[in-house]
Amino acid sequence: MIEADNLIYDYARARALDGASLTAPAGEITALVGANGAGKTTLMRILAGLQRPTSGVARVDGIDVAANPRAVHRMVAFAADFIGLYDDLSAERHLVHAGRCAGLSWAAARSRAEQTAERLGIAPLLPRLAEEMSRGQRQRLAIAQALMKDPRLLILDEPASGLDPEARRVLSDLLLALKAEGATILVSSHILSELDDYSDRVAVMKAGRVTRVEALGAEPAAAMEIVTVVFDGPVKGLPQALRDALSSGGDEGAPLAEVLAAGDGAAQIRVSAKPSVKSAALAALVAAKLPVTEFAPRKRRLADAYFEPAASAPPARNNAS
Amino acid sequence: MASLSNPELIRNIWIECRPLRLAAALGVPALLLMISFTDNGDGAPVALFVTAHWIILAAVTFWGARKAADAVAGELRERTWDQQRLSGLGPGAMTIGKVFGAPSAVWALILFCVAVQIAVYPAIQPSNANFGPLALGYNITPAAIVAEIACAFLVFATAFFAGLLALNGQDRPRAFDATFFQLVGLGAGVALTIIVQAVAVEKAMPNMIEGRMVETLVMDWWGLSLEGSLALTLFAGVFGLWALYGGYHQMRRAFAMRTSALPWAAFLVWVAVFVAGWRPEVWAFSAAAAMAAACYAGALLEPHRLAEYRAWLRCWGTADLRALTAGPAWLYAWIATAALAPFALEILRETASDDDIRKLILSEIDISAAWLIASALMFLLRDMLICVWAGLRASDGRGLWAAVVMLVTLYVLLPALSTAVAGGTSGLQLLMPMGELSLFSAALQAAMAGGLILVEVTRPLRGPSEAAAA
């Protein structure tokens, strides 16, 4: 759905993208993460057709964004972190206007406005002026407005910014519902835990480039797993007790598991992904009379991908314009 | 032209023509007209016509021009511009929706006042048909009514175009931006009105409605005699359409669509034809002067952005033919000025001796007409390059005030200093086209300005990490 190939974007005195490349498949939610100034917003705006790259190619659904921007504009909806609405216009008129701009008739625009408002839970707010809404309500109205043209790709730049926990939960549910309907979504945020709730993959940006792209979810079929062990209350001398319990029993006499961290009542161990080894490790802990209450593999989280160094750093590029 | 099926027009009407606002827009003029009617007895028809005229002028000046100027600045300020660009609406519909929609309450007021003028016109006696100097001496005619609408269209379209030209590619408008664009729009209306007034003469023209000859302002243009109001209507309409097209062209840029400088070149041709028509016998001189004015307008109003100049130079570097039509507006105006210069020179030689020219430019040095014109062209190029450099140095590409200060320094302060120090005007040839050294001095200064521009354009960029740290 999204293909960005070696994008370079120069502002007046600084380079924002320095050879950024990204692919994102259709029907998935891709999280775009990175520090401030990494180039996330610039990349998103190029993919939305709002900015033309200095060089490189960006395609959305096979269409070159620079060569045919209007075709891309019709299929992409972009919502920035600042929610731009017309304060003196009602929610209903916002949606009807968006529908009319997308080519719908008056009747069709009104009908779709009602359906979209129902979907986003803002139907009771239709008669209300935008200036009378809370930030969370304005956020949902902005997304509803974007959905009025039935976009193939939804690009959200820090949608959870400034939202209270309840509103963020509503947003998460909304994005999952949209994904279930087949939408392709590219979303950026600094709230990694939020992105974990609904993202299928993560793209990490640094210094104007995409340094890592990987799928999220269960650990890949790797040899080792990280398991979280929770105990019934603090255990005195837990680190040593864990090492003693797991010191042998693995293949060829090796330790069953490696202790990564141990606190008052919990620990993380790295253990073989083989079920028999995991079972043996649990049995060893119980045999050592450690009060285990929970023994569960930890899902690979977005924060793991973000904070881990890139497998191989891309070669440095010449900064000359 | 502005169809009610235009979503952008309708959105603006929803916002601008809310019941209370519309009531005020029509109620206040109605009150003023009632006062005028009751105060003037038998002279009420003329008083109503004139009062309606002044209400229109005030509404266009203080309200409508502001609304048109703020059509894009307001969107940027409220962060709704990106949604507009992605809305799917075409550039033409968006342009018309904004030019007619943003000041829609003012259009309603104008139409109301025009309706009053049409209603009272049959009751106006011919002896009362002239109104005062503040209305520039135009007679009360149907053409004057249409001229009001045409001038309003010109002002709104120009204010909108100026705003979109300056703000295209920007994230935020600056303080007083909308005021500046409002003044540009008003300036277009005032300039045209003054030009028509200045070139028109009092002549007896047949008045079909009154069935007699009436003394009226007449403008001669390429041999045609146009009644003053008719001339104003015609040219306000034409220039208004050009401003509307300019807005459309800039809207295409806002929508990331391909554009070229050809529409600007066509506009320059029209300006040359318009100006030359007042005195066809010196057509080239008038046209060249108009092109020189267009140079300054382009250099001062069009933003100069490093990224765009770099892209343009890259086109030249790769022999991309798009470089021919992707240059800055001032460059094409300068080329047009240079192309007209030989013809202007010929006219100058036919109409003035070298001695007359020297006296005209207050020079103490012998200078031929050819040298004068060549020097003037080179000084014009220098001025353009200074404006470009000032713009490139400004963070948003608009070094307007810096450029103005530099030009004032070059043309006012330094000459005054030179004259005071040297005790004569011989030194001024280094600063103005006044002597033999003018051409060399101008070329040197232009080369220096060009060098400064090259330094800016080729300066290495900060990398993403440095930019983020900064």
CSV table of C-alpha atoms in Angstrom, one decimal, chain A residues 86 88-90 93 97 100 106, chain B residues 1-23 25 63 67 71 75 84 93-94 96-109 111:
chain,number,residue,atom,x,y,z
A,86,TYR,CA,-14.1,25.5,11.9
A,88,ASP,CA,-18.5,28.4,13.9
A,89,LEU,CA,-19.6,25.3,12.0
A,90,SER,CA,-21.6,22.5,13.5
A,93,ARG,CA,-21.9,20.7,8.6
A,97,HIS,CA,-19.0,19.7,3.7
A,100,ARG,CA,-19.7,17.2,-0.7
A,106,TRP,CA,-26.3,16.6,-0.7
B,1,MET,CA,-19.7,31.4,-12.2
B,2,ALA,CA,-20.1,30.9,-8.5
B,3,SER,CA,-22.5,28.0,-8.5
B,4,LEU,CA,-24.4,27.2,-5.3
B,5,SER,CA,-23.3,23.6,-5.8
B,6,ASN,CA,-19.8,24.7,-4.9
B,7,PRO,CA,-19.2,23.1,-1.5
B,8,GLU,CA,-16.5,25.7,-0.5
B,9,LEU,CA,-18.8,28.5,-1.4
B,10,ILE,CA,-21.6,27.0,0.6
B,11,ARG,CA,-19.3,26.4,3.6
B,12,ASN,CA,-18.3,30.1,3.5
B,13,ILE,CA,-21.9,31.2,3.3
B,14,TRP,CA,-22.7,29.0,6.3
B,15,ILE,CA,-20.0,30.7,8.3
B,16,GLU,CA,-20.1,34.3,7.0
B,17,CYS,CA,-23.9,34.7,6.5
B,18,ARG,CA,-25.1,33.6,9.8
B,19,PRO,CA,-28.5,35.3,10.7
B,20,LEU,CA,-27.2,37.9,13.0
B,21,ARG,CA,-24.3,38.9,10.8
B,22,LEU,CA,-26.5,39.1,7.7
B,23,ALA,CA,-29.0,41.2,9.6
B,25,ALA,CA,-24.8,43.6,7.0
B,63,TRP,CA,-14.6,44.4,5.5
B,67,LYS,CA,-12.2,38.8,4.4
B,71,ALA,CA,-9.3,33.5,3.2
B,75,GLU,CA,-7.2,28.6,7.2
B,84,GLN,CA,-8.8,21.8,2.4
B,93,ALA,CA,-13.9,25.4,-7.4
B,94,MET,CA,-11.8,26.1,-4.3
B,96,ILE,CA,-14.2,30.6,-6.7
B,97,GLY,CA,-15.6,29.3,-3.4
B,98,LYS,CA,-13.1,31.4,-1.5
B,99,VAL,CA,-13.2,34.6,-3.6
B,100,PHE,CA,-17.0,34.8,-3.6
B,101,GLY,CA,-17.6,32.9,-0.3
B,102,ALA,CA,-15.2,34.5,2.2
B,103,PRO,CA,-16.7,38.0,1.6
B,104,SER,CA,-20.2,36.6,1.0
B,105,ALA,CA,-21.8,38.9,3.6
B,106,VAL,CA,-20.2,41.8,1.9
B,107,TRP,CA,-21.4,40.7,-1.5
B,108,ALA,CA,-24.9,40.5,0.0
B,109,LEU,CA,-24.5,44.1,1.2
B,111,LEU,CA,-26.1,43.6,-4.0
